[in-house]
Amino acid sequence: MTQLFPMKLLLLLSMLLASAHSFFTSVDPKTETCFFDTATSGTKMTLTFEVAEGGFLDIDVSIFGPEGKSVYKGSRESSGKYAFSAYMDGQYKYCFSNTMSKMTAKVVMFSMDIGDGSHKEDHADSIDKDHDKLAEQLSELRTALVGVKHDQEYMEVRDRTHSMINNSTNTRVVWWAFFEALVLLAMSLGQIYYLKRFFEVRRVV
């Protein structure tokens, strides 16, 4: 049984890591989109977000506790990561507000990671100290791996966003160069026509 314990912990770690996903939401102009998660007192909660598309890539972020108490509020942020501990049992609300924008919708990628809470002492007598240390190390490893996974997802979003900006800029440069070529061609034809008319020999009858 003692040999199976680390395998079970590794299996639990892989399941927890696989369950960590990021989500996308579109926030229309002059609106606010909110999400809810339930947590127990002492549970560590981490909100990570990144504005993927829209306008100046900024969004207002706010987090509220079960009693409506403000836990965090940020204005016009492009990305961020905010960790806090639940101060009481209940439902926590986090919102993305695009009320500052009049025409442009924003696409936000976000994730809310919720820890296991603090209940290590429930079976302290039945599990020896080595297993406790191993479980603690695996919990830290799981947190680090989830962080790396989210960082990779955000880097992919940033790369896609920068690629879209570069493509848009390149398209504008091509169209501007084409417009300049047309203007130069029109000016050249106009000058040729003017010079031809200027040096034209007119016979007076």
mmCIF file of C-alpha atoms in Angstrom:
data_model
loop_
_atom_site.group_PDB
_atom_site.id
_atom_site.type_symbol
_atom_site.label_atom_id
_atom_site.label_comp_id
_atom_site.label_asym_id
_atom_site.label_seq_id
_atom_site.Cartn_x
_atom_site.Cartn_y
_atom_site.Cartn_z
ATOM 1 C CA MET A 1 0.000 0.000 0.000
ATOM 2 C CA THR A 2 2.849 2.407 0.814
ATOM 3 C CA GLN A 3 4.264 1.924 -2.706
ATOM 4 C CA LEU A 4 0.900 2.686 -4.281
ATOM 5 C CA PHE A 5 0.518 5.924 -2.352
ATOM 6 C CA PRO A 6 2.975 7.981 -4.465
ATOM 7 C CA MET A 7 1.395 6.588 -7.648
ATOM 8 C CA LYS A 8 -2.035 7.683 -6.463
ATOM 9 C CA LEU A 9 -0.709 11.129 -5.687
ATOM 10 C CA LEU A 10 0.896 11.377 -9.123
ATOM 11 C CA LEU A 11 -2.362 10.276 -10.734
ATOM 12 C CA LEU A 12 -4.242 12.890 -8.704
ATOM 13 C CA LEU A 13 -1.681 15.510 -9.751
ATOM 14 C CA SER A 14 -2.092 14.686 -13.432
ATOM 15 C CA MET A 15 -5.897 14.835 -13.113
ATOM 16 C CA LEU A 16 -5.733 18.211 -11.390
ATOM 17 C CA LEU A 17 -3.326 19.545 -14.023
ATOM 18 C CA ALA A 18 -5.546 18.280 -16.842
ATOM 19 C CA SER A 19 -8.529 20.069 -15.286
ATOM 20 C CA ALA A 20 -6.765 23.446 -15.389
ATOM 21 C CA HIS A 21 -8.091 25.180 -18.462
ATOM 22 C CA SER A 22 -8.284 28.711 -19.731
ATOM 23 C CA PHE A 23 -11.480 30.167 -21.132
ATOM 24 C CA PHE A 24 -12.319 32.879 -23.631
ATOM 25 C CA THR A 25 -15.124 35.394 -23.278
ATOM 26 C CA SER A 26 -16.231 38.275 -25.481
ATOM 27 C CA VAL A 27 -17.213 41.448 -23.629
ATOM 28 C CA ASP A 28 -19.368 43.761 -25.722
ATOM 29 C CA PRO A 29 -18.935 47.550 -25.525
ATOM 30 C CA LYS A 30 -20.646 49.270 -22.568
ATOM 31 C CA THR A 31 -21.250 45.896 -20.872
ATOM 32 C CA GLU A 32 -19.820 43.786 -18.057
ATOM 33 C CA THR A 33 -19.420 40.002 -17.950
ATOM 34 C CA CYS A 34 -19.202 38.197 -14.580
ATOM 35 C CA PHE A 35 -18.364 34.650 -13.475
ATOM 36 C CA PHE A 36 -18.862 32.861 -10.167
ATOM 37 C CA ASP A 37 -16.859 30.241 -8.236
ATOM 38 C CA THR A 38 -17.505 28.731 -4.827
ATOM 39 C CA ALA A 39 -14.687 28.360 -2.299
ATOM 40 C CA THR A 40 -14.247 27.597 1.382
ATOM 41 C CA SER A 41 -12.477 29.838 3.866
ATOM 42 C CA GLY A 42 -8.677 29.724 3.540
ATOM 43 C CA THR A 43 -8.711 28.405 -0.037
ATOM 44 C CA LYS A 44 -6.183 30.063 -2.323
ATOM 45 C CA MET A 45 -7.741 31.512 -5.487
ATOM 46 C CA THR A 46 -5.762 32.874 -8.443
ATOM 47 C CA LEU A 47 -7.292 34.848 -11.305
ATOM 48 C CA THR A 48 -5.145 35.123 -14.432
ATOM 49 C CA PHE A 49 -6.298 37.042 -17.506
ATOM 50 C CA GLU A 50 -5.117 38.465 -20.804
ATOM 51 C CA VAL A 51 -6.937 40.674 -23.325
ATOM 52 C CA ALA A 52 -6.513 38.882 -26.653
ATOM 53 C CA GLU A 53 -8.392 41.177 -29.058
ATOM 54 C CA GLY A 54 -10.160 44.494 -29.258
ATOM 55 C CA GLY A 55 -9.337 48.187 -29.121
ATOM 56 C CA PHE A 56 -6.328 49.087 -26.997
ATOM 57 C CA LEU A 57 -6.294 45.597 -25.420
ATOM 58 C CA ASP A 58 -7.492 46.890 -22.038
ATOM 59 C CA ILE A 59 -10.249 45.814 -19.656
ATOM 60 C CA ASP A 60 -11.523 46.681 -16.158
ATOM 61 C CA VAL A 61 -11.284 43.782 -13.681
ATOM 62 C CA SER A 62 -12.996 43.402 -10.313
ATOM 63 C CA ILE A 63 -13.349 40.594 -7.740
ATOM 64 C CA PHE A 64 -16.022 40.478 -5.035
ATOM 65 C CA GLY A 65 -16.529 38.239 -2.017
ATOM 66 C CA PRO A 66 -19.716 36.464 -0.901
ATOM 67 C CA GLU A 67 -20.972 39.564 0.933
ATOM 68 C CA GLY A 68 -20.275 41.857 -2.010
ATOM 69 C CA LYS A 69 -17.019 43.035 -0.447
ATOM 70 C CA SER A 70 -14.478 44.243 -3.005
ATOM 71 C CA VAL A 71 -11.410 41.996 -3.045
ATOM 72 C CA TYR A 72 -9.631 43.483 -6.058
ATOM 73 C CA LYS A 73 -10.302 46.189 -8.634
ATOM 74 C CA GLY A 74 -8.144 47.080 -11.638
ATOM 75 C CA SER A 75 -8.700 49.659 -14.357
ATOM 76 C CA ARG A 76 -7.706 49.393 -18.050
ATOM 77 C CA GLU A 77 -5.422 46.374 -17.606
ATOM 78 C CA SER A 78 -4.113 44.327 -20.531
ATOM 79 C CA SER A 79 -3.075 41.293 -18.493
ATOM 80 C CA GLY A 80 -2.577 40.316 -14.905
ATOM 81 C CA LYS A 81 -2.449 37.683 -12.216
ATOM 82 C CA TYR A 82 -4.020 38.201 -8.803
ATOM 83 C CA ALA A 83 -3.903 35.634 -5.986
ATOM 84 C CA PHE A 84 -5.848 35.841 -2.720
ATOM 85 C CA SER A 85 -7.217 33.617 0.019
ATOM 86 C CA ALA A 86 -10.953 33.206 0.480
ATOM 87 C CA TYR A 87 -11.855 34.999 3.715
ATOM 88 C CA MET A 88 -15.124 33.074 4.170
ATOM 89 C CA ASP A 89 -17.180 30.253 2.660
ATOM 90 C CA GLY A 90 -19.377 31.238 -0.240
ATOM 91 C CA GLN A 91 -19.541 32.349 -3.837
ATOM 92 C CA TYR A 92 -16.907 34.681 -5.248
ATOM 93 C CA LYS A 93 -17.620 36.853 -8.282
ATOM 94 C CA TYR A 94 -15.085 38.195 -10.779
ATOM 95 C CA CYS A 95 -16.085 40.555 -13.571
ATOM 96 C CA PHE A 96 -14.603 41.951 -16.781
ATOM 97 C CA SER A 97 -16.009 45.367 -17.665
ATOM 98 C CA ASN A 98 -15.849 47.037 -21.073
ATOM 99 C CA THR A 99 -17.988 50.042 -20.167
ATOM 100 C CA MET A 100 -15.197 52.420 -21.216
ATOM 101 C CA SER A 101 -15.505 51.300 -24.852
ATOM 102 C CA LYS A 102 -18.297 52.665 -27.042
ATOM 103 C CA MET A 103 -17.832 50.556 -30.190
ATOM 104 C CA THR A 104 -15.211 47.834 -29.746
ATOM 105 C CA ALA A 105 -15.773 44.438 -28.116
ATOM 106 C CA LYS A 106 -12.932 42.819 -26.156
ATOM 107 C CA VAL A 107 -11.942 39.141 -26.160
ATOM 108 C CA VAL A 108 -10.489 38.058 -22.809
ATOM 109 C CA MET A 109 -8.715 34.807 -21.994
ATOM 110 C CA PHE A 110 -8.892 33.967 -18.284
ATOM 111 C CA SER A 111 -8.611 31.200 -15.721
ATOM 112 C CA MET A 112 -9.511 30.937 -12.055
ATOM 113 C CA ASP A 113 -7.399 28.398 -10.171
ATOM 114 C CA ILE A 114 -8.884 27.243 -6.887
ATOM 115 C CA GLY A 115 -6.731 25.405 -4.346
ATOM 116 C CA ASP A 116 -7.724 22.511 -2.142
ATOM 117 C CA GLY A 117 -8.251 24.573 0.997
ATOM 118 C CA SER A 118 -6.661 23.940 4.366
ATOM 119 C CA HIS A 119 -7.679 20.515 5.660
ATOM 120 C CA LYS A 120 -4.340 18.815 6.134
ATOM 121 C CA GLU A 121 -5.042 17.755 9.705
ATOM 122 C CA ASP A 122 -8.070 15.538 8.945
ATOM 123 C CA HIS A 123 -6.061 12.315 8.599
ATOM 124 C CA ALA A 124 -2.759 13.364 10.145
ATOM 125 C CA ASP A 125 -2.671 10.322 12.416
ATOM 126 C CA SER A 126 -3.094 7.820 9.591
ATOM 127 C CA ILE A 127 -0.449 9.229 7.210
ATOM 128 C CA ASP A 128 3.195 9.445 8.198
ATOM 129 C CA LYS A 129 5.352 12.540 7.833
ATOM 130 C CA ASP A 130 7.098 11.332 4.674
ATOM 131 C CA HIS A 131 3.799 11.034 2.866
ATOM 132 C CA ASP A 132 2.785 14.468 4.131
ATOM 133 C CA LYS A 133 5.995 15.974 2.741
ATOM 134 C CA LEU A 134 5.499 14.186 -0.564
ATOM 135 C CA ALA A 135 1.919 15.414 -0.834
ATOM 136 C CA GLU A 136 3.085 18.941 -0.036
ATOM 137 C CA GLN A 137 5.806 18.800 -2.699
ATOM 138 C CA LEU A 138 3.352 17.452 -5.260
ATOM 139 C CA SER A 139 0.929 20.245 -4.443
ATOM 140 C CA GLU A 140 3.691 22.805 -5.002
ATOM 141 C CA LEU A 141 4.694 21.042 -8.221
ATOM 142 C CA ARG A 142 1.095 21.058 -9.419
ATOM 143 C CA THR A 143 0.857 24.817 -8.759
ATOM 144 C CA ALA A 144 4.100 25.436 -10.628
ATOM 145 C CA LEU A 145 3.026 23.289 -13.599
ATOM 146 C CA VAL A 146 -0.347 25.017 -13.814
ATOM 147 C CA GLY A 147 1.468 28.344 -13.796
ATOM 148 C CA VAL A 148 3.745 27.207 -16.623
ATOM 149 C CA LYS A 149 0.755 25.948 -18.607
ATOM 150 C CA HIS A 150 -1.071 29.257 -18.246
ATOM 151 C CA ASP A 151 2.076 31.182 -19.179
ATOM 152 C CA GLN A 152 2.374 29.125 -22.367
ATOM 153 C CA GLU A 153 -1.278 29.792 -23.230
ATOM 154 C CA TYR A 154 -0.841 33.521 -22.661
ATOM 155 C CA MET A 155 2.324 33.553 -24.769
ATOM 156 C CA GLU A 156 0.359 31.869 -27.572
ATOM 157 C CA VAL A 157 -2.366 34.515 -27.279
ATOM 158 C CA ARG A 158 0.212 37.320 -27.306
ATOM 159 C CA ASP A 159 1.967 35.783 -30.290
ATOM 160 C CA ARG A 160 -1.340 35.532 -32.159
ATOM 161 C CA THR A 161 -2.245 39.105 -31.211
ATOM 162 C CA HIS A 162 1.134 40.466 -32.319
ATOM 163 C CA SER A 163 0.880 38.447 -35.538
ATOM 164 C CA MET A 164 -2.523 40.005 -36.264
ATOM 165 C CA ILE A 165 -1.113 43.486 -35.592
ATOM 166 C CA ASN A 166 1.874 42.814 -37.861
ATOM 167 C CA ASN A 167 -0.348 41.495 -40.647
ATOM 168 C CA SER A 168 -2.624 44.509 -40.349
ATOM 169 C CA THR A 169 0.358 46.872 -40.418
ATOM 170 C CA ASN A 170 1.882 45.096 -43.418
ATOM 171 C CA THR A 171 -1.443 45.273 -45.283
ATOM 172 C CA ARG A 172 -1.706 49.005 -44.614
ATOM 173 C CA VAL A 173 1.878 49.546 -45.780
ATOM 174 C CA VAL A 174 1.184 47.654 -49.025
ATOM 175 C CA TRP A 175 -1.985 49.652 -49.715
ATOM 176 C CA TRP A 176 -0.203 52.931 -48.896
ATOM 177 C CA ALA A 177 2.661 52.039 -51.241
ATOM 178 C CA PHE A 178 0.135 51.185 -53.965
ATOM 179 C CA PHE A 179 -1.631 54.517 -53.391
ATOM 180 C CA GLU A 180 1.688 56.395 -53.570
ATOM 181 C CA ALA A 181 2.532 54.611 -56.835
ATOM 182 C CA LEU A 182 -0.817 55.672 -58.303
ATOM 183 C CA VAL A 183 -0.255 59.282 -57.207
ATOM 184 C CA LEU A 184 3.242 59.322 -58.716
ATOM 185 C CA LEU A 185 1.926 57.818 -61.954
ATOM 186 C CA ALA A 186 -0.870 60.411 -62.142
ATOM 187 C CA MET A 187 1.586 63.250 -61.465
ATOM 188 C CA SER A 188 3.985 61.934 -64.124
ATOM 189 C CA LEU A 189 1.222 61.703 -66.732
ATOM 190 C CA GLY A 190 0.019 65.182 -65.777
ATOM 191 C CA GLN A 191 3.512 66.648 -66.157
ATOM 192 C CA ILE A 192 4.014 64.959 -69.523
ATOM 193 C CA TYR A 193 0.682 66.292 -70.741
ATOM 194 C CA TYR A 194 1.464 69.800 -69.458
ATOM 195 C CA LEU A 195 4.931 69.877 -71.018
ATOM 196 C CA LYS A 196 3.570 68.563 -74.289
ATOM 197 C CA ARG A 197 0.941 71.305 -74.328
ATOM 198 C CA PHE A 198 3.522 73.925 -73.300
ATOM 199 C CA PHE A 199 5.923 73.157 -76.141
ATOM 200 C CA GLU A 200 3.260 72.525 -78.703
ATOM 201 C CA VAL A 201 3.729 74.734 -81.784
ATOM 202 C CA ARG A 202 0.568 76.511 -82.635
ATOM 203 C CA ARG A 203 0.072 77.877 -86.074
ATOM 204 C CA VAL A 204 -1.658 81.160 -86.429
ATOM 205 C CA VAL A 205 -3.875 81.216 -89.427
#
